[in-house]
Coordinates of C-alpha atoms in Angstrom, one line a residue:
X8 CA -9.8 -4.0 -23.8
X9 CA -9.9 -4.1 -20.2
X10 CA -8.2 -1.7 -18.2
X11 CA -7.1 -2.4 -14.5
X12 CA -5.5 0.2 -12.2
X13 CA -4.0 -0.3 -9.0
X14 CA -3.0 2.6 -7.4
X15 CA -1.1 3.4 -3.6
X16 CA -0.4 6.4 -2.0
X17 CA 3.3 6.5 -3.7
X18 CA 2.8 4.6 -7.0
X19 CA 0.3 3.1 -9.1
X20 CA 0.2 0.6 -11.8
X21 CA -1.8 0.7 -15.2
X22 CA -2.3 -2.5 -16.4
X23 CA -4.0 -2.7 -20.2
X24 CA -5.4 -6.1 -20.9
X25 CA -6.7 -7.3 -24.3
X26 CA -8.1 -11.2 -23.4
X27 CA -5.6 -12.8 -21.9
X28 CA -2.4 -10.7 -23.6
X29 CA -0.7 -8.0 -21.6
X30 CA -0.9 -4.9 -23.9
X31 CA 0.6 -2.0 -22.2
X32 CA 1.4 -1.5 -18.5
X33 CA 2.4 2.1 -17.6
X34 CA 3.6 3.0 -13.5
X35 CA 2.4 6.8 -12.7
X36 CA 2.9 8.3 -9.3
X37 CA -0.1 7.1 -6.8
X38 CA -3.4 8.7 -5.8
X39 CA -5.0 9.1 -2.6
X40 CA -8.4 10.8 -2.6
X41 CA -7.6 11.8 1.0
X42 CA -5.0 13.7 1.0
X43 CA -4.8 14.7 -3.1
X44 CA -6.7 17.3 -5.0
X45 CA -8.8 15.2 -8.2
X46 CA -6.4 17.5 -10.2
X47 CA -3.8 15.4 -9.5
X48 CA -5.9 12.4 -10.8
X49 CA -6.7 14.4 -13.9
X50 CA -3.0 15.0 -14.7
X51 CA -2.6 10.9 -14.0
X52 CA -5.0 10.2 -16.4
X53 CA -4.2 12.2 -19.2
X54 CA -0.5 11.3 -19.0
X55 CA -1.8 7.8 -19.6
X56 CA -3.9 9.1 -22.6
X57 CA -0.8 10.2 -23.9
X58 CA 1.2 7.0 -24.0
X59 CA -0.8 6.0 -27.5
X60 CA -3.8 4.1 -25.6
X61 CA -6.4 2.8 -27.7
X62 CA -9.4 4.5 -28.8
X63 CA -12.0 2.0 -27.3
X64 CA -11.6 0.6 -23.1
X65 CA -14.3 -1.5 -22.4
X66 CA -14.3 -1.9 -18.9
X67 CA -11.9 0.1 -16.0
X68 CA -11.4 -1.8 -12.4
X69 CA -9.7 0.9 -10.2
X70 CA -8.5 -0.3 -6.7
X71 CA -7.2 2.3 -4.9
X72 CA -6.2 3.5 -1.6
X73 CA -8.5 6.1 0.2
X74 CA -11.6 4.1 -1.7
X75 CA -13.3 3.0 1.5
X76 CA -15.8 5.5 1.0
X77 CA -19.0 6.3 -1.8
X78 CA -17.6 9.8 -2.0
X79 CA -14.5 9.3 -2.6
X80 CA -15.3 6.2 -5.3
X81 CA -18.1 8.2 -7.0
X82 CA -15.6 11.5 -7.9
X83 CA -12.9 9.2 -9.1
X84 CA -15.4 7.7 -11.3
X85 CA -16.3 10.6 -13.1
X86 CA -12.8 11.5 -13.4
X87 CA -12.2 8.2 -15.2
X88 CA -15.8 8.5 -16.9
X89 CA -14.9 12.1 -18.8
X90 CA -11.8 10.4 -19.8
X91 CA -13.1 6.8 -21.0
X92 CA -16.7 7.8 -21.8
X93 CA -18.1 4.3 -23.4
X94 CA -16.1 1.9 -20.4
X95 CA -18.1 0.4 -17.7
X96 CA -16.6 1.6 -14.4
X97 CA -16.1 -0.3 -11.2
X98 CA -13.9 1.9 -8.4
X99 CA -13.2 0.0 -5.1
X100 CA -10.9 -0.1 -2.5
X101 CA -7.0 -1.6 -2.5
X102 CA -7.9 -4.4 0.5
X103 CA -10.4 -5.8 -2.7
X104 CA -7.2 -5.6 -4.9
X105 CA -5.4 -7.2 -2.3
X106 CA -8.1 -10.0 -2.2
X107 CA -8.9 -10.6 -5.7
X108 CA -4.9 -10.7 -5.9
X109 CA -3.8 -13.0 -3.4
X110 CA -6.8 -15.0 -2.3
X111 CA -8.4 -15.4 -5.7
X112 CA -11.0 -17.3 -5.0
X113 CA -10.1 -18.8 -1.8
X114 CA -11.2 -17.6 1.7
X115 CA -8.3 -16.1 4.1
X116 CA -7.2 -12.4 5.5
X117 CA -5.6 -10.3 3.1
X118 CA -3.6 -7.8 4.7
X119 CA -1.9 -4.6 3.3
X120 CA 1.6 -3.6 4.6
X121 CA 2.8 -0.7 2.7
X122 CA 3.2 3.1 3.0
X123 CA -0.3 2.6 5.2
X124 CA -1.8 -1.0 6.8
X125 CA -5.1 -2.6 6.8
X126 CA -6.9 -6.3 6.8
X127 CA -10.0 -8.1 6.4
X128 CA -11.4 -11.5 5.9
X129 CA -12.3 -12.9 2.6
X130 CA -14.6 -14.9 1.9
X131 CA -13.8 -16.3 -1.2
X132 CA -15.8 -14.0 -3.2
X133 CA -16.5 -11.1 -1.0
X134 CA -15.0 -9.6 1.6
X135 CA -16.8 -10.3 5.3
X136 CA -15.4 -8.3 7.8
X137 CA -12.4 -5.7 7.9
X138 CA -10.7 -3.9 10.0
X139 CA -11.0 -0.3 11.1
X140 CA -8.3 2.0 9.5
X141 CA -7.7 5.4 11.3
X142 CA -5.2 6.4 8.8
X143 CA -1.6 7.9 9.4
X144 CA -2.3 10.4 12.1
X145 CA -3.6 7.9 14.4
X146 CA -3.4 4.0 13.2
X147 CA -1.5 2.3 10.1
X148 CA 0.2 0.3 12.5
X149 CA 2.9 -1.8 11.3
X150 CA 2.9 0.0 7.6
X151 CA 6.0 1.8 6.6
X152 CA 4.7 5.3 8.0
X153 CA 4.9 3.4 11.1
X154 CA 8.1 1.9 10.8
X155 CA 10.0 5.3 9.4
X156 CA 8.4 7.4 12.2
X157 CA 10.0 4.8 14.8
X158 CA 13.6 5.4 12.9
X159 CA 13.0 9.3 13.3
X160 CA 12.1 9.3 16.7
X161 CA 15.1 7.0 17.5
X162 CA 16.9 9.2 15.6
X163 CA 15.8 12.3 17.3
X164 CA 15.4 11.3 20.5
X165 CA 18.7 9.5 20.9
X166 CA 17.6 6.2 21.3
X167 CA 19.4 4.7 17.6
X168 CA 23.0 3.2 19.1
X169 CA 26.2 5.0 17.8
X170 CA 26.5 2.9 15.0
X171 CA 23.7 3.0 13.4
X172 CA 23.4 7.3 14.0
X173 CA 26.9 7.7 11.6
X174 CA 25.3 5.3 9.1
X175 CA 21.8 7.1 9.2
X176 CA 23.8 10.4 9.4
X177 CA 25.9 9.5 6.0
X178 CA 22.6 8.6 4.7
X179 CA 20.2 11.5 5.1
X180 CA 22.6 14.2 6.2
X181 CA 19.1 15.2 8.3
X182 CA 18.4 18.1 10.0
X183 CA 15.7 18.8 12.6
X184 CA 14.8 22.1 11.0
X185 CA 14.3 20.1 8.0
X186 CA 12.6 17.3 9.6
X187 CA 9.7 19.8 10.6
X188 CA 9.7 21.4 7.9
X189 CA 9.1 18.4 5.5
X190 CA 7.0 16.7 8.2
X191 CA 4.4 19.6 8.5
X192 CA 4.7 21.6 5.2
X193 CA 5.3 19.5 2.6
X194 CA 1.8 18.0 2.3
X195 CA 2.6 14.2 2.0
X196 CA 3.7 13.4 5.8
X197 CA 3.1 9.6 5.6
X198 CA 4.8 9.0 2.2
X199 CA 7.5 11.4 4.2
X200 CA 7.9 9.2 7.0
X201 CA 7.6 5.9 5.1
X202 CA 11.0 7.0 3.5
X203 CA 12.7 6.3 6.5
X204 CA 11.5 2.7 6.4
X205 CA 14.3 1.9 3.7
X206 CA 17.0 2.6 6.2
X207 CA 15.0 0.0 8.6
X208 CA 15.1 -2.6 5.3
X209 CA 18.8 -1.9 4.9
X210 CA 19.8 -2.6 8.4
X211 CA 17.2 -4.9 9.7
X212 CA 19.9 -7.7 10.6
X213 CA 21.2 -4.9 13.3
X214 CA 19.4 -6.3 16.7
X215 CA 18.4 -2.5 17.4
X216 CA 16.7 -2.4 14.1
X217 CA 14.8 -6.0 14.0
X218 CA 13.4 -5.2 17.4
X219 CA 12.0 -1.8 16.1
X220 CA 10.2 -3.3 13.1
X221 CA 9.1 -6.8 15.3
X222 CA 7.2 -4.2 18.0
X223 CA 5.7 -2.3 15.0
X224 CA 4.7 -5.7 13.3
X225 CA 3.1 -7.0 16.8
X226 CA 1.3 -3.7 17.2
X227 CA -0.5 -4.4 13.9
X228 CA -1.2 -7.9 14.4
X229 CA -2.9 -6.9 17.8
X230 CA -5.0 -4.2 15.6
X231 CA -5.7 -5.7 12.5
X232 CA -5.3 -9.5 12.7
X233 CA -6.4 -10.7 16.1
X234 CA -9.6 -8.7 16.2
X235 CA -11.0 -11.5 13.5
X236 CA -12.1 -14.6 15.7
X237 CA -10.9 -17.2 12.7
X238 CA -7.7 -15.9 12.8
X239 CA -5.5 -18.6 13.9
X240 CA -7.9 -21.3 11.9
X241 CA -6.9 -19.1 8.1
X242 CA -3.7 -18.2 6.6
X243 CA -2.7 -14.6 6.8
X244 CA -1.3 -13.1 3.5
X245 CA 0.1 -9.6 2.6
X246 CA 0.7 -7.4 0.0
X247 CA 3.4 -4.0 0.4
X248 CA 6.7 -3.5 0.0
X249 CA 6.8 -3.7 3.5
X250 CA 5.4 -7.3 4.1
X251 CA 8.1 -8.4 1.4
X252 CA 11.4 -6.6 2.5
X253 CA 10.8 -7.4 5.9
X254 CA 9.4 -10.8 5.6
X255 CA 11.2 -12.5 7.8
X256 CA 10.6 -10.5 10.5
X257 CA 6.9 -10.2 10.0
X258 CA 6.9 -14.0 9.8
X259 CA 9.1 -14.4 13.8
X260 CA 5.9 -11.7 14.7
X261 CA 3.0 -14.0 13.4
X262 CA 4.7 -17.4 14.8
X263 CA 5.0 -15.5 17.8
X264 CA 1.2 -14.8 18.0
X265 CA 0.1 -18.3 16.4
X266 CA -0.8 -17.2 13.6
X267 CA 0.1 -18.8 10.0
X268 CA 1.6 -16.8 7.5
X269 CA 0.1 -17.2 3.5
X270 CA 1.2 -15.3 0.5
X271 CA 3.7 -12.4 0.1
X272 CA 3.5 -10.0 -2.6
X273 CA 5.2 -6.6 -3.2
X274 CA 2.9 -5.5 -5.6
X275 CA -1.0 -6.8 -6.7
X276 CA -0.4 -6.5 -10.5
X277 CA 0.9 -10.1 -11.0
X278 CA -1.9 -11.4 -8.8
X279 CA -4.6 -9.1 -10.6
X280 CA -2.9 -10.7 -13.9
X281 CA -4.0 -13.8 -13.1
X282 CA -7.2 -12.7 -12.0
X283 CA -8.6 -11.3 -14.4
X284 CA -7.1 -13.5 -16.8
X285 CA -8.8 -16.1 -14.9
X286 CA -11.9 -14.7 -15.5
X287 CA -11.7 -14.2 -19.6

């Protein structure tokens, strides 16, 4: 029984594979070493004990978000270790999920568009260069941090036009007392933000809206797509919510830049399916 576990900052998927048959798959709330206490990881874990697992998991792959350190791999490892003492372990970071579940086995850059952002080149089997992430407070460029934070400050600021402001308005009801408060007290600021990104989906046809999201999208291709010289000579593929609901968009911003656009997918499962099926 193989167990693989793909987990954002908002969500995370369990996936429990016996050979090649799907035996459970469970969604739990996501994990990010960074910004979460291991407690929460703890509680994640044994709420997946709970859901009548079997006794015996012979091997965990954990891709995760906030993995692009030893530290932080090596304590979610001994989470998973008290909790599945006889499984071989491997914890590594989501742009490897994103690899294993778009590329496969082919080269290309694998690029995450979701609550955060980040890229790298793949080789085929490993991954050869990647970008530098700076996280929410500085980078995630183009992610849907990025995207919300725009809508706010439009918002705020009084740049969103009339019509959109009464439909945002009817929406969120928002208030800029409560804006700070959730913002800077609430301890999840980029999953906050990111929130705001669904009003971007639902209106992206409104020209105010696409050009917001296309100058988010071109300020992550200048960070994390035209920094890698073979760029324009590999296809460029995506995983997040993001990358999928605003697809076209994100295409009109790679054309733009001459760059080819590869694979779309909301979620890795499917592709880490295949994967590891692949591999039985």
């Amino acid at each position: 029984m193989i167990l693989v576990i793909d987990s954002g900052s908002t969500k995370a998927e369990w996936i429990f594979l016996d050979g090649e048959r799907v035996w459970k798959r469970l969604l739990t709330e996501g994990f990010n070493p960074n910004y979460s206490d291991l407690q929460t990881l703890e509680n994640l874990v044994e709420t997946c004990r709970g859901a009548s697992l079997p006794n015996i998991i012979h091997s965990i792959h954990y891709y995760g978000t906030g993995c692009g350190n030893e530290r932080n791999c090596q304590l979610i490892k001994e989470v998973l270790q008290r909790h599945f003492p006889v499984a071989e372990i491997s914890v590594t970071h989501d742009l490897m999920a994103a690899c294993h579940a778009l590329l496969g086995h082919q080269e290309g850059i694998a690029c995450i568009l979701g609550t955060g952002s980040n890229s790298c080149v793949y080789d085929g089997n490993d991954i050869v260069e990647r970008a530098v992430s700076l996280g929410y407070l500085v980078g995630d460029e183009g992610s849907g941090m990025h995207i919300g934070r725009e809508v706010a400050r439009a918002y705020f600021y009084g740049f969103m036009p009339d019509d959109l402001r009464q439909s945002f308005d009817a929406t969120y009801h928002l208030q800029l007392q409560d804006f700070i408060e959730n913002l800077y007290h609430c301890g999840q600021p980029s999953r906050y933000l990111a929130s705001f990104a669904k009003f971007a989906g639902e209106n992206q046809r409104h020209p105010f809206v696409h050009d917001l999201v296309k100058r988010c999208f071109q300020a992550f291709v200048e960070a994390f797509v035209l920094r890698f010289e073979d760029c324009k000579s590999l296809k460029i593929s995506f995983i997040g919510s993001i990358a999928y609901y605003f697809k076209d968009i994100l295409q009109e911003s790679l054309a733009a830049n001459g760059l080819t656009m590869g694979a779309v997918m909301q979620v890795p499962a499917e592709g880490l399916l295949q994967y590891y099926k692949s591999r039985h």
